[in-house]
CSV table of C-alpha atoms in Angstrom, one decimal:
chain,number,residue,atom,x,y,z
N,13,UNK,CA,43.1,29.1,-32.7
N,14,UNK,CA,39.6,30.9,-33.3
N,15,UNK,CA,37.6,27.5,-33.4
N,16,UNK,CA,39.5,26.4,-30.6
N,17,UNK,CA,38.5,29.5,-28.5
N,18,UNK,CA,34.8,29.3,-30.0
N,19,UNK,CA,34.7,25.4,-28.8
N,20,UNK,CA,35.4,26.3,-25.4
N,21,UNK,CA,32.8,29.4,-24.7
N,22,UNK,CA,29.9,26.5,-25.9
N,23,UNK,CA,30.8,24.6,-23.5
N,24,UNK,CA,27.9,24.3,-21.1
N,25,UNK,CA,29.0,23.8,-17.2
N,26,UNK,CA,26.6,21.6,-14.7
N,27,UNK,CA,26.8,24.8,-12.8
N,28,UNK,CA,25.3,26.6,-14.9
N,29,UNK,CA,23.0,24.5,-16.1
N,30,UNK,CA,19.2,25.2,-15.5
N,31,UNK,CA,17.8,22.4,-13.0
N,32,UNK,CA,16.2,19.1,-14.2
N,33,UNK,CA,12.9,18.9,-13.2
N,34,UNK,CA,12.5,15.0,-13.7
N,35,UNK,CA,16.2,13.8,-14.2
N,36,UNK,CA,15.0,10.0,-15.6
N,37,UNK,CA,14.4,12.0,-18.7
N,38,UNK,CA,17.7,13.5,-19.0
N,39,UNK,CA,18.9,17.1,-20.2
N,40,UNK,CA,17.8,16.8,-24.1
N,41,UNK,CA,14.3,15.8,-23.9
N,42,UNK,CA,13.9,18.6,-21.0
N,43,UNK,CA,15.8,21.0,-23.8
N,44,UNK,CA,13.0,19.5,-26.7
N,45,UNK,CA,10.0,20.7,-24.2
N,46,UNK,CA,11.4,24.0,-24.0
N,47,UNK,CA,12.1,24.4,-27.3
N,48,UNK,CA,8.2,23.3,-28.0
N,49,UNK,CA,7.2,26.1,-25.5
N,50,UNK,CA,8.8,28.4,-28.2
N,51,UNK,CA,7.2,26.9,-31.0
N,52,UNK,CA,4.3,30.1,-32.0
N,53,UNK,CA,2.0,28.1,-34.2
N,54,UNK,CA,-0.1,26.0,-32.1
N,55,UNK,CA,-0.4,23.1,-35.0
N,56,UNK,CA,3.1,22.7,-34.7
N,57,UNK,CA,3.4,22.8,-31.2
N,58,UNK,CA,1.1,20.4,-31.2
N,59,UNK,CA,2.8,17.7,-33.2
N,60,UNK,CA,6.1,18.8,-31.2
N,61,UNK,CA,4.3,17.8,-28.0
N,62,UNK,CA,3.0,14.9,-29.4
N,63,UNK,CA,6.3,13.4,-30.6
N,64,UNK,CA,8.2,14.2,-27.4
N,65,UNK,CA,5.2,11.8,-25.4
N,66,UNK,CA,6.1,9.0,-27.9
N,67,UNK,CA,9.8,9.4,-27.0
N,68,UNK,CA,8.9,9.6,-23.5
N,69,UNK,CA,6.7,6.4,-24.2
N,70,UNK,CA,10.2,4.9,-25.6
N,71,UNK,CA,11.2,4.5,-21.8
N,72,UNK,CA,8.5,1.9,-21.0
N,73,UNK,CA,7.1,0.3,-24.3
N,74,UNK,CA,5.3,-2.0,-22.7
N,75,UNK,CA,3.0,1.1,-21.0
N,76,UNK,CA,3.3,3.3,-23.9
N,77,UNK,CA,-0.1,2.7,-25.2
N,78,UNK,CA,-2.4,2.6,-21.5
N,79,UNK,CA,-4.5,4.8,-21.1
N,80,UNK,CA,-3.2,5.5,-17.5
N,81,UNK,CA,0.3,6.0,-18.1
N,82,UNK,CA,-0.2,8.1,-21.4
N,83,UNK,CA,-2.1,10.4,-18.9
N,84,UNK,CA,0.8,10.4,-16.6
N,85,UNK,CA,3.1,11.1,-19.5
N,86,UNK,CA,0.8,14.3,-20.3
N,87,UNK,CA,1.5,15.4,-16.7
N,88,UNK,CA,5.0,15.1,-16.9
N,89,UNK,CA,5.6,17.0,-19.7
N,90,UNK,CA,3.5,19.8,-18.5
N,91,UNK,CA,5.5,19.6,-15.2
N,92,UNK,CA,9.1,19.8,-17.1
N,93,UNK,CA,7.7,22.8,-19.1
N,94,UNK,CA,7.0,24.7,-15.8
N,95,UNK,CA,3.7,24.8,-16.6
N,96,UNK,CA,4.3,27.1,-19.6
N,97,UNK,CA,3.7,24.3,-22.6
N,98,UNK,CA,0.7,25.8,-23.9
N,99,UNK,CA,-1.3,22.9,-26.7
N,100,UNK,CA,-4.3,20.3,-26.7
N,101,UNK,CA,-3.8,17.7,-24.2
N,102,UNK,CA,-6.3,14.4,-24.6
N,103,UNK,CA,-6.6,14.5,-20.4
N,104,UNK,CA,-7.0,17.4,-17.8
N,105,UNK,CA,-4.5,19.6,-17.6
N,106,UNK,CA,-2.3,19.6,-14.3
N,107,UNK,CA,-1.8,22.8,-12.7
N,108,UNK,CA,0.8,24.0,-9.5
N,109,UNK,CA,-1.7,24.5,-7.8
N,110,UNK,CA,-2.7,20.8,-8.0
N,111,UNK,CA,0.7,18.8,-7.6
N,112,UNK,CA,1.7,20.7,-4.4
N,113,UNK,CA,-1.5,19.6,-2.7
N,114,UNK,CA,-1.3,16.9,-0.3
N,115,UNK,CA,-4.2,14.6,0.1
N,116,UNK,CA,-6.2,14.2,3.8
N,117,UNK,CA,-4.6,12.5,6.7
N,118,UNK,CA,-5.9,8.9,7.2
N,119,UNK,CA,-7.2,8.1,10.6
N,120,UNK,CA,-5.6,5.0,11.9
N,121,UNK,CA,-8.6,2.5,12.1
N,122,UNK,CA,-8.5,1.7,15.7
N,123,UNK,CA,-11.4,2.6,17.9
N,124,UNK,CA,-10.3,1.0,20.8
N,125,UNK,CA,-6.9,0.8,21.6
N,126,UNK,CA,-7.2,-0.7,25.5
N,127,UNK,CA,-8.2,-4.0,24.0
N,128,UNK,CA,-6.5,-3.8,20.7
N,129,UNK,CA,-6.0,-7.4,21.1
N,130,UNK,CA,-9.4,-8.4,20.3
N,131,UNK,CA,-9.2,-6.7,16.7
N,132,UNK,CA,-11.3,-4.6,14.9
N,133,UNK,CA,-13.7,-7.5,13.3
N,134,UNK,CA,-14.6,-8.6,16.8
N,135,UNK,CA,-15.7,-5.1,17.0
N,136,UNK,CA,-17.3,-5.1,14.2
N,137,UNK,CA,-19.0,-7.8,15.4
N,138,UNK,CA,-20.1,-6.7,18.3
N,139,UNK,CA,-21.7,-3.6,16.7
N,140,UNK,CA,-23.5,-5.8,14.2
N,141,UNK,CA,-24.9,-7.9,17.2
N,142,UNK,CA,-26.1,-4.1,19.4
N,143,UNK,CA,-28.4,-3.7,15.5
N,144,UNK,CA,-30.3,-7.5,15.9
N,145,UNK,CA,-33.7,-8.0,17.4
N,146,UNK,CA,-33.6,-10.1,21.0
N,147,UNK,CA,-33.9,-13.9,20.5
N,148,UNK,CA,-32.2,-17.2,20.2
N,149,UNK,CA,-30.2,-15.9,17.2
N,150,UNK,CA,-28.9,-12.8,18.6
N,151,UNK,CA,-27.8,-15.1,22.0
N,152,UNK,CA,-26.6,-17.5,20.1
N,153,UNK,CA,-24.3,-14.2,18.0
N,154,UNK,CA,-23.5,-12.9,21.6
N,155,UNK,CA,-22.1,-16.1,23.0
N,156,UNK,CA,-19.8,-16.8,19.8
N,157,UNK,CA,-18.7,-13.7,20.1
N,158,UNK,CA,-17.4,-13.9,23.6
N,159,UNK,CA,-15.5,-17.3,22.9
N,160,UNK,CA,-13.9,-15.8,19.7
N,161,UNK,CA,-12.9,-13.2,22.8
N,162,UNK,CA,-11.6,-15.3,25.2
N,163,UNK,CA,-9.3,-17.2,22.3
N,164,UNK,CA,-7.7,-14.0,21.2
N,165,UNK,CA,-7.3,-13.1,24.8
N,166,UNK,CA,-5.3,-16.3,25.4
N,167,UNK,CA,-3.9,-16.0,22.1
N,168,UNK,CA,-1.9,-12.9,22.9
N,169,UNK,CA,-2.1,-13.2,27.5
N,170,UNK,CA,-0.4,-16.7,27.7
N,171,UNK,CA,-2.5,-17.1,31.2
N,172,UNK,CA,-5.9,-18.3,32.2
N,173,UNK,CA,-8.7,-15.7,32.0
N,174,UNK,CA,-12.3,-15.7,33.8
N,175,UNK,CA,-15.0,-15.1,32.0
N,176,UNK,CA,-16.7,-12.5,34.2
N,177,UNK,CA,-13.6,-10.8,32.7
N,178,UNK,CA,-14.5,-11.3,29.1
N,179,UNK,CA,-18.2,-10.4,29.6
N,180,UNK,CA,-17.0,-6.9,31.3
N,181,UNK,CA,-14.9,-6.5,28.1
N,182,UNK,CA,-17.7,-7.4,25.9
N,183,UNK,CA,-20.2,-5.1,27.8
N,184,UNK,CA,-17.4,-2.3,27.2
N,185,UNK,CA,-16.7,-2.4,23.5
N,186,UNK,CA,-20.9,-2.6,23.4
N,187,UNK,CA,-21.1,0.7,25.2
N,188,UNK,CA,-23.8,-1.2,27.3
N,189,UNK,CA,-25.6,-2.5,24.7
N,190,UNK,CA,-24.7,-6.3,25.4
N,191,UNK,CA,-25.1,-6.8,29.1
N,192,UNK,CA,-24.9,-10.6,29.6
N,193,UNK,CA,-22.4,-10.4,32.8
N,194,UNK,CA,-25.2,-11.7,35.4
N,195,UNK,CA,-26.3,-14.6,32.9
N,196,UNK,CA,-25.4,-18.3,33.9
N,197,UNK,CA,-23.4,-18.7,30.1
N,198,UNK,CA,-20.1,-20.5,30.2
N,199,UNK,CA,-17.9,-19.6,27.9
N,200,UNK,CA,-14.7,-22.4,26.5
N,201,UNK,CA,-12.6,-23.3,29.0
N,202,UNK,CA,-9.0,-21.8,29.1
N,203,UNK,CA,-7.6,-25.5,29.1
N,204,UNK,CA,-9.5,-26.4,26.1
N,205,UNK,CA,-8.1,-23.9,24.4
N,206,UNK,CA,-4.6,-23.5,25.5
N,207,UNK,CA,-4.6,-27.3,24.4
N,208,UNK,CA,-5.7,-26.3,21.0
N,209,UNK,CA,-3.2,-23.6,20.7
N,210,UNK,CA,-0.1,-26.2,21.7
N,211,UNK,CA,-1.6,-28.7,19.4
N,212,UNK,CA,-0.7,-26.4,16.4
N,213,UNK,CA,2.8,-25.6,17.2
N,214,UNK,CA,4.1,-29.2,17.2
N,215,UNK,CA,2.1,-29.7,13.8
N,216,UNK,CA,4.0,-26.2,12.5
N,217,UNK,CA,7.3,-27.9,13.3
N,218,UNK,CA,7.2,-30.9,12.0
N,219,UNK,CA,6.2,-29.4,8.5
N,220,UNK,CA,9.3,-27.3,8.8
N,221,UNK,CA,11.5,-30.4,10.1
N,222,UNK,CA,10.6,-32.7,7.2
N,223,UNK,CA,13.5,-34.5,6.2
N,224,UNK,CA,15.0,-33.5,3.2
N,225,UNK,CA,14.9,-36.5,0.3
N,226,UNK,CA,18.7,-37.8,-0.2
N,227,UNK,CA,20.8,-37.0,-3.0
N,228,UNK,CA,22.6,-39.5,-4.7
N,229,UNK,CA,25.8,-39.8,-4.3
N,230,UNK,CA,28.3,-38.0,-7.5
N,231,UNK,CA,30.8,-40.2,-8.6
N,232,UNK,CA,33.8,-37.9,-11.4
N,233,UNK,CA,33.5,-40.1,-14.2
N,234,UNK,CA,37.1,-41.4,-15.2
N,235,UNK,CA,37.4,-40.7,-19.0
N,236,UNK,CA,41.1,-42.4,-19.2
């Protein structure tokens, strides 16, 4: 009757259980870190440490010997110990402070959002154009430019465009750098290219409507 009673005051209730801190690792290799953290000599502690990251390892044996994910290892243990598992670590030592910071906010890379059409390379473009001396080159830059435009204009405005329209783009995402709106240039025709655009779709299909090879017919063999 004794052992009976003594059985049921060690039993250990979820309730009042202390909280997992990384719960892949489950309750008995949280209770081995904490039981390191009592450990007093620091050799021992130590090897304890050491032979809880091998376990750890265990989980993943084909990362257990990377340099990255033993460091992340190292980190986790420290993290399950609160922070309180004092012995040499091979890497930096992660601190609260640390984990709870969050890194900076990334800008969305879009500079222009009126014309987001165009893309960010034909920006880019268009700002590598502003830097080149005048010449042949540079018009010859300028004028590419303005039909790589006008394509992704039609590509995503299924209508016809005029170019004085392009030109006042292109003098707008140049901040008035590129001024080529009272020039004589003619840029590809809409026609041309809304011909080249229905020439791919038809090609597109047919790939995907290739007939399928036959299969041979099965015939149950008759064993009698």
């Amino acid at each position: 009757m004794n052992n009976q009673q003594e059985s049921v005051q060690c039993l250990e209730y979820n309730s009042e259980r202390s909280k997992l801190i990384i719960p892949e690792y489950g309750r008995h290799l949280q209770k081995l870190i904490f039981q390191a953290v009592e450990i007093k000599d620091r050799v021992e502690r130590n090897k304890a440490a050491k032979y809880i990251i091998d376990v750890m390892g265990t989980l993943n044996p084909h990362l257990r010997d990377v340099p990255e994910f033993q460091h992340k290892l190292w980190d986790q243990i420290f993290i399950m110990s609160d922070f309180k598992l004092d012995v040499d670590s091979p890497f930096p030592i992660i601190t609260p402070e640390l984990l709870s910071s969050r890194p900076e906010r990334l800008n969305y890379p879009q500079n222009f959002p009126k014309y987001r059409f165009y893309g960010n390379n034909v920006k880019y473009m268009i700002d590598v154009a502003c830097k080149w001396e005048e010449g042949d080159l540079k018009n010859l830059l300028v004028k590419t430019i303005a039909n790589t435009m006008k394509k992704a204009y039609l590509t995503w405005n299924k209508d016809t465009v005029k170019d004085e329209v392009i030109l006042e783009h292109l003098y707008e995402l140049s901040k008035g750098k590129i001024d080529i709106r009272e020039s004589n240039q003619e840029l590809v025709s809409s026609s041309k290219v809304m011909q080249t655009q229905q020439q791919r779709i038809p090609l597109k299909n047919n790939l995907n409507n290739k007939p399928k090879p036959k299969q041979k017919p099965f015939f149950k063999k008759n064993n009698n």
